[in-house]
Every structure is written in structure tokens, then in C-alpha cells.
Tab-separated table of C-alpha atoms in Angstrom:
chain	number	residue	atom	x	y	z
A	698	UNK	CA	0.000	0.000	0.000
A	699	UNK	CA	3.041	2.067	1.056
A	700	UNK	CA	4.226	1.870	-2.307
A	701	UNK	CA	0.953	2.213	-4.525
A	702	UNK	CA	0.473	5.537	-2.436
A	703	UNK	CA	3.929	7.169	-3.377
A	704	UNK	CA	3.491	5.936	-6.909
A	705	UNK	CA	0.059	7.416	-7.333
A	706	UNK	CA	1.107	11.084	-5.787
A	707	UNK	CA	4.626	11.337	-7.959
A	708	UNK	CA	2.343	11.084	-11.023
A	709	UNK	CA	0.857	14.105	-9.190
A	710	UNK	CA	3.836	16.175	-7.695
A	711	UNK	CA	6.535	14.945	-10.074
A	712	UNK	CA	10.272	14.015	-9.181
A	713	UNK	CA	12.554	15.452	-7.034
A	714	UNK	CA	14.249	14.838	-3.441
A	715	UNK	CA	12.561	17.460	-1.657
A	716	UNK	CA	9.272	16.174	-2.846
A	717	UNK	CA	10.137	12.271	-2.879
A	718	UNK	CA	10.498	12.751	1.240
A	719	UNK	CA	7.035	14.361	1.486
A	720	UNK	CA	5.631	11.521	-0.609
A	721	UNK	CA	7.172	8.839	1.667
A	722	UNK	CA	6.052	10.703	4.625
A	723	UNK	CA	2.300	11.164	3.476
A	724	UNK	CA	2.589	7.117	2.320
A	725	UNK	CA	3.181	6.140	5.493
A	726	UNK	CA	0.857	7.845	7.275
A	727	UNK	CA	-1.929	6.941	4.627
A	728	UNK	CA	-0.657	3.247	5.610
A	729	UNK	CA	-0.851	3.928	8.860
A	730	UNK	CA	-4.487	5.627	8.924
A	731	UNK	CA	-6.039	2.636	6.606
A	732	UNK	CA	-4.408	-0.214	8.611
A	733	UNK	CA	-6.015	1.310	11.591
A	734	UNK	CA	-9.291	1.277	10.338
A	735	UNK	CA	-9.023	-2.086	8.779
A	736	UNK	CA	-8.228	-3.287	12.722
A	737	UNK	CA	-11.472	-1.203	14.092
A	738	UNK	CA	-13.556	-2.499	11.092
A	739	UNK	CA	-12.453	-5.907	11.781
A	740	UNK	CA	-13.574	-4.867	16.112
A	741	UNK	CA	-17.067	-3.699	14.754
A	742	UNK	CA	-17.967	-6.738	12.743
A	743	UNK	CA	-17.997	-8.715	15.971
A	744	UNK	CA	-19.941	-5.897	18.366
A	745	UNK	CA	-23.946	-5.763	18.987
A	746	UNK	CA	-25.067	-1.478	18.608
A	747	UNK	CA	-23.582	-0.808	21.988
A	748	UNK	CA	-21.847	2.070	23.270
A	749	UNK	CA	-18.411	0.164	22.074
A	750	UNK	CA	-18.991	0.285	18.675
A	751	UNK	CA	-20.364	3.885	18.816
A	752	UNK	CA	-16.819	4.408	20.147
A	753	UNK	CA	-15.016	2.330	17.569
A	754	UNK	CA	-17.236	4.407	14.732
A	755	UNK	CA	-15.630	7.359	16.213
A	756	UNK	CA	-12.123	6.346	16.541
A	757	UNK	CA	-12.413	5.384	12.291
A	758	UNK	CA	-13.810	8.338	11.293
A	759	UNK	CA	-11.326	10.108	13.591
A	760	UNK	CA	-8.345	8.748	11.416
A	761	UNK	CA	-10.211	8.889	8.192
A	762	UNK	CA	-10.175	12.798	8.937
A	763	UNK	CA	-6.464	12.596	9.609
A	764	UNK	CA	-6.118	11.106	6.384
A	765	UNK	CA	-7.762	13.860	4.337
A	766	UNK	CA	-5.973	16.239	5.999
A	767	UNK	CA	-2.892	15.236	4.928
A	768	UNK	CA	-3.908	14.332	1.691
A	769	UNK	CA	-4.920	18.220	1.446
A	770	UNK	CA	-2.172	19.262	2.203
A	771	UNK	CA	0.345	17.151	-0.144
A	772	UNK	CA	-2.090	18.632	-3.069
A	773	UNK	CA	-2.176	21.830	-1.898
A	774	UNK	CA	1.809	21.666	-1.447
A	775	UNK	CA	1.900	21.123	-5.393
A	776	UNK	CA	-0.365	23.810	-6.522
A	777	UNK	CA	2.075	26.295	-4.492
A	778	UNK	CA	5.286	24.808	-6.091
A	779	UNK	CA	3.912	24.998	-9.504
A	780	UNK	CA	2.575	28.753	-8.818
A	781	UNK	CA	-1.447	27.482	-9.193
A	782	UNK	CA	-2.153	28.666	-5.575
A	783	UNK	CA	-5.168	30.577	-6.405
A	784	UNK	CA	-8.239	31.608	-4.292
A	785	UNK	CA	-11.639	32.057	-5.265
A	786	UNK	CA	-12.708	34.226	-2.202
A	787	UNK	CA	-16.909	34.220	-1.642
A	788	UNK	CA	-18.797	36.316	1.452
A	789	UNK	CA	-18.834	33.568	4.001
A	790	UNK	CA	-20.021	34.097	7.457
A	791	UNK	CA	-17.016	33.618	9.554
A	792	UNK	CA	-18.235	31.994	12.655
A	793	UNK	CA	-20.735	29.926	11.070
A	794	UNK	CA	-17.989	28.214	9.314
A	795	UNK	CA	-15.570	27.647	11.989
A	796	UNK	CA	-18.765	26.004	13.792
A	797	UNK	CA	-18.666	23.753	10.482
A	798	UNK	CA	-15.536	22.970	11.044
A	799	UNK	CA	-15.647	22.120	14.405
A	800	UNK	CA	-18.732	19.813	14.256
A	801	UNK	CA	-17.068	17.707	11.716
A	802	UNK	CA	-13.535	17.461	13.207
A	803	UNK	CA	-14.794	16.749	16.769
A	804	UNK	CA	-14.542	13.070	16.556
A	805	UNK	CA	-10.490	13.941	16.384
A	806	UNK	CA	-10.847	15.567	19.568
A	807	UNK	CA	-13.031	12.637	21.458
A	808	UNK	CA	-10.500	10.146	20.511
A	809	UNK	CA	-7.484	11.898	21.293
A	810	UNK	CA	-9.521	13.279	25.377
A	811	UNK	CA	-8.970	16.684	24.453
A	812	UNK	CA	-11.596	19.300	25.760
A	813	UNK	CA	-12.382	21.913	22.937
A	814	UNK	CA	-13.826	25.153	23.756
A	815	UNK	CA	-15.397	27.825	21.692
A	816	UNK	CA	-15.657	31.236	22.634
A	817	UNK	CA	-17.007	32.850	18.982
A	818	UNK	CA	-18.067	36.775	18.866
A	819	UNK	CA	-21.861	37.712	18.991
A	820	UNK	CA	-21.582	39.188	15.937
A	821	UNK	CA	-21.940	38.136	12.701
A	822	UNK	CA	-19.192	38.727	10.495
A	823	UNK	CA	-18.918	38.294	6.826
A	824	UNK	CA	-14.947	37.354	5.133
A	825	UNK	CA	-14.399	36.664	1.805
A	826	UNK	CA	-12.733	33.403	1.650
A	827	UNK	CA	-11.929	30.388	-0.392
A	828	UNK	CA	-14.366	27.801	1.180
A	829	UNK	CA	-12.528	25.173	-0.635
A	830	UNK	CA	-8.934	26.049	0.421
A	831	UNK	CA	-8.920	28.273	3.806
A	832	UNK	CA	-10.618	26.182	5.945
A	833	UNK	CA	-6.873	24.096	5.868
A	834	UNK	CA	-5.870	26.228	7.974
A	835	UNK	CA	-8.017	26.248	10.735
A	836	UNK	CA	-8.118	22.520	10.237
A	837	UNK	CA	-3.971	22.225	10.386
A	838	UNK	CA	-3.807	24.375	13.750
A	839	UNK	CA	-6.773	22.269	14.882
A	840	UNK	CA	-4.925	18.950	14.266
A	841	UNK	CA	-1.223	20.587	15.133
A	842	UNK	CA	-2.640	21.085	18.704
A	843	UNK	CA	-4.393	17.828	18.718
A	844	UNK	CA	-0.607	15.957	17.707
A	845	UNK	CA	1.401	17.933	20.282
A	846	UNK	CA	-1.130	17.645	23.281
A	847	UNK	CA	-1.799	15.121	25.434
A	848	UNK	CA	-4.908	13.582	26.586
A	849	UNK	CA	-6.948	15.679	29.168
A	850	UNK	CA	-5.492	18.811	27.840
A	851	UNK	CA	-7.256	21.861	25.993
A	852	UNK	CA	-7.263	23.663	22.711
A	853	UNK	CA	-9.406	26.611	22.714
A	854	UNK	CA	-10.623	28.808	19.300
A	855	UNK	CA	-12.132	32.309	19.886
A	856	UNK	CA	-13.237	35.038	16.803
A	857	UNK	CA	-13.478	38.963	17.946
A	858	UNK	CA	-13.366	42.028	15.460
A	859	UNK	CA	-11.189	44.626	16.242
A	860	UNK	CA	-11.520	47.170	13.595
A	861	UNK	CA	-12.021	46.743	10.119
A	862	UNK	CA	-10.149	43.226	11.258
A	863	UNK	CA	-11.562	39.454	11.766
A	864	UNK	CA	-9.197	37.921	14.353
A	865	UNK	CA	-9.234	34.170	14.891
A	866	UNK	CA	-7.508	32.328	17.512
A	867	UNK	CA	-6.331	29.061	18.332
A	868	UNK	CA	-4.858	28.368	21.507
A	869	UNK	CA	-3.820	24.903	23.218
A	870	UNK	CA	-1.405	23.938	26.457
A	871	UNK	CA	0.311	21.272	24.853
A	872	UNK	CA	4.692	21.057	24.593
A	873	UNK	CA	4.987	24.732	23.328
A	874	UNK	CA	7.257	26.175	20.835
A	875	UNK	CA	10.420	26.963	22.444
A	876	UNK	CA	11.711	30.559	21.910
A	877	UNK	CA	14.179	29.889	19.597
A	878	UNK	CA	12.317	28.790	17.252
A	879	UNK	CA	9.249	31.157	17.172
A	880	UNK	CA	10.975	32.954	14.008
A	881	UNK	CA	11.345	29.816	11.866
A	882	UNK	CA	8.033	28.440	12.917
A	883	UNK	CA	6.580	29.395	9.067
A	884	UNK	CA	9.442	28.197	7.438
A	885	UNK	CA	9.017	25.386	4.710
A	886	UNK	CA	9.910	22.100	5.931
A	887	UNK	CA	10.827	23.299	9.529
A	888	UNK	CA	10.457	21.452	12.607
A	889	UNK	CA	11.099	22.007	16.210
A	890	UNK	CA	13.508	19.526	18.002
A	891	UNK	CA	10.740	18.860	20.585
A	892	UNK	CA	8.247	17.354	17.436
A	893	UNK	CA	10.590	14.615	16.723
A	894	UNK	CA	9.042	12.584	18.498
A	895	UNK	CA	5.895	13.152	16.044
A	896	UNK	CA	5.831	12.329	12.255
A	897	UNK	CA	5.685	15.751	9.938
A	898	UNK	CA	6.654	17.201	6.689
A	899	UNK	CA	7.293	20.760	8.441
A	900	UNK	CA	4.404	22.138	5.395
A	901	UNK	CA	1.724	22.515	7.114
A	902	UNK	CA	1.945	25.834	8.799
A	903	UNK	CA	3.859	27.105	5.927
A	904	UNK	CA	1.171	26.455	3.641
A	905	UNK	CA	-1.483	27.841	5.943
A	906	UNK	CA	0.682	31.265	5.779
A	907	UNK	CA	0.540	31.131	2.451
A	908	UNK	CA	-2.898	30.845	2.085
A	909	UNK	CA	-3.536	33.552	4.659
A	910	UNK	CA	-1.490	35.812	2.901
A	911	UNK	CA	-3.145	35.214	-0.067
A	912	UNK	CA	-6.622	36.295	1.258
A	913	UNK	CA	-5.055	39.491	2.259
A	914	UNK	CA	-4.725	38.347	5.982
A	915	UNK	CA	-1.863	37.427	8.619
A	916	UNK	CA	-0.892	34.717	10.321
A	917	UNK	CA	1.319	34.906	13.734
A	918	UNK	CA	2.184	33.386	16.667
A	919	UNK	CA	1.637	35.381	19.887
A	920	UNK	CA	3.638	35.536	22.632
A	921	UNK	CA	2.676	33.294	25.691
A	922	UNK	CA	4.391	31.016	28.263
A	923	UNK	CA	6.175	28.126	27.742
A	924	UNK	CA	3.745	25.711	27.420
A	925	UNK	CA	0.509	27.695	25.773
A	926	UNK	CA	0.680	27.941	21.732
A	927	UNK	CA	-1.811	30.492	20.828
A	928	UNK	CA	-1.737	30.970	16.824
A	929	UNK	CA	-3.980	34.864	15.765
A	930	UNK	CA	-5.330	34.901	12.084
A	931	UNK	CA	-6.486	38.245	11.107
A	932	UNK	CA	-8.884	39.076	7.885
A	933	UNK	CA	-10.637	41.766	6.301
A	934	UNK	CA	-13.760	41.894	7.133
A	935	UNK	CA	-16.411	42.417	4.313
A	936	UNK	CA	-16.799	45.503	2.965
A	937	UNK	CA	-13.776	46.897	4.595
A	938	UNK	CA	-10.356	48.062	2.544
A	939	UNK	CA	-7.833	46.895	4.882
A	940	UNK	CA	-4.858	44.825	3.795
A	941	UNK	CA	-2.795	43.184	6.193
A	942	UNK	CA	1.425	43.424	6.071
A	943	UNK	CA	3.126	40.273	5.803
């Protein structure tokens, strides 16, 4: 399977080192994610409707969501290296889809015993966003805190406007990014030394700059204590001329 994977995405991505080690990385996680579900398949065929098998149900659909995710974000990795990172912004209601995004990933958060909590402004607030491409990136800081937490800790995600200005925020109190590498956190294929422990390409957060930055927003990382990540995404709202610095 490993190797059917890494054949199928090279006819996708092409050849090259540099891409050849994200392709062996995203194979074996995709090997990874489907053996797991062929074990809690196999656990279901032999369980009555109990609460068990509503718990097995989660835990498959819990890596199937893992799997898309990085599948996203291999494609979306080649449509930036061949320049085809293009957005197609529409008025969305900002809350309403982070409320979308929240009720389909929460299975992720069940399995792993993480509490999520949402703390989403009154208001309503219209962005003009790619509803086929930003939502990666509330999805990679949602599953970046869920990988470097550990069960019975917290990630929180909060929306206020300040301005003319959407700010999101996603906060969890997992290993924390030590200071040293705050400046390099963006940086394609960068990792810090306290992830190794954790399988990663290092693209994730430097695609979900990219698309930021491409819907005239910003990404950063704020300043907290040692052990609290909280990443701020700030967009235009609606209406509004505003464009955000790099």
C-alpha cells in the first residue's frame, strides 16, 4: 500500500528529493491511517449497537479525517510549487464556518480526550474566503494542537473584530514552541527539536501562511508562556479596505 500511495502522488507532484520525502512521509501515514481502520472495522464486525462500537465508529472516522488532511495538504503543497495557488474568495459568514468545522472534526478531539472550547463573537461577520482552500488552515492548527497535546489537555478557538479586522484564535497547552524557534516556525519544511518525536513534513503551517497571505490576511504566533501555543489569524472583514502586512 506504502508503495501504490507514493506511486500514485509522484504522477501528481513529479520528481525530485525534496518532494520524494514528502511523498514517503504522506505514504506512510496513509498506511498507517487505513491499517487502523481495517483493525477497528475488523472490532465492529464482531460488536452488537452498543456504546463500544459507537466508540469504535468514532475512533475510524477520527483517522479517516487525519487522512484527508494530509492528503490536502500534499495537493495543496503542489499547486504552491507549480505557482497554481489561487483563491476564489466568496462572502462567508465567519463563525458559522468555523462552527462547520468544528462539528465535523470533533470526533479527532473525542478520541485523542482533548476538551475543545469555543468562545465565537456575537456578531456576525462576513470574510471573503476560499471555502474550498482556507478552511486548511483552521483545520492544520486544529490537528497541530491535537498531535502535540496530550490527553486531558485543551485547545481553545475564539473570533473577535477589532476594527475593520476578523481575528481568529487558536490556543492549546500542549509542549509549546520553544523561543528559539518562534521565528522559523513558518518556514518550509521546519520542525522544532521537541516534534521529533511526532511524524511531519514541516508544510503545514507554511502552507497555511501562504494561504492567509493570499486572502489578504496574517498569520502569527503570539507571545505566551512556555507551554501555551496560541496561533492569531487576522482578515478583512467584508466591505472593509484593509490589507494586512506580511
Amino acid at each position: 500500500m506504502s508503495t501504490l500511495l507514493t506511486t500514485l502522488f509522484a504522477s501528481i507532484v513529479g520528481e525530485s528529493e525534496e518532494n520524494s520525502d514528502i511523498l514517503d512521509l504522506y505514504a506512510h501515514n496513509m498506511k498507517q491511517y487505513l491499517l487502523l481502520n481495517q483493525e477497528l472495522i475488523s472490532r465492529a464486525q464482531h460488536l452488537s449497537p452498543t456504546a463500544d462500537l459507537s466508540i469504535l465508529l468514532k475512533k475510524m472516522r477520527s483517522s479517516l479525517l487525519h487522512g484527508l488532511q494530509q492528503t490536502n495538504l500534499v495537493l495543496l503543497t503542489q499547486r504552491d510549487r507549480s505557482n497554481r495557488l489561487e483563491v476564489h474568495p466568496v462572502i462567508v459568514e465567519a463563525n458559522e464556518l468555523i462552527r462547520q468545522i468544528i462539528d465535523e472534526y470533533s470526533p479527532l478531539f473525542e478520541v485523542a480526550e482533548i476538551a475543545l472550547h469555543l468562545d465565537l463573537s456575537e456578531c456576525n461577520v462576513n470574510v471573503a474566503l476560499d471555502p474550498a482552500i482556507f478552511p486548511s488552515v483552521i483545520i492544520n492548527l486544529l490537528d497541530n494542537a491535537i498531535k502535540y497535546s496530550k490527553p486531558g489537555g485543551s485547545v481553545s478557538i475564539s473570533s473577535k473584530t477589532r476594527e475593520s479586522v476578523l481575528v481568529i484564535e487558536i490556543s492549546d497547552n500542549g509542549i509549546g514552541i520553544p523561543e528559539e524557534d518562534r521565528e522559523l516556525i513558518f518556514s518550509k519544511h521546519f520542525r522544532s527539536e521537541n516534534t521529533s518525536h511526532v511524524s511531519g513534513s514541516g508544510l503545514g503551517l507554511y502552507m497555511a501562511k501562504k494561504i492567509v497571505l493570499a486572502h489578504n490576511g496574517a498569520i502569527k504566533l503570539e507571545k505566551t508562556n512556555k507551554f501555551i501555543t496560541t496561533f492569531c489569524i487576522e482578515l478583512p472583514i467584508a466591505g472593509s479596505t484593509s490589507k494586512r502586512e506580511d
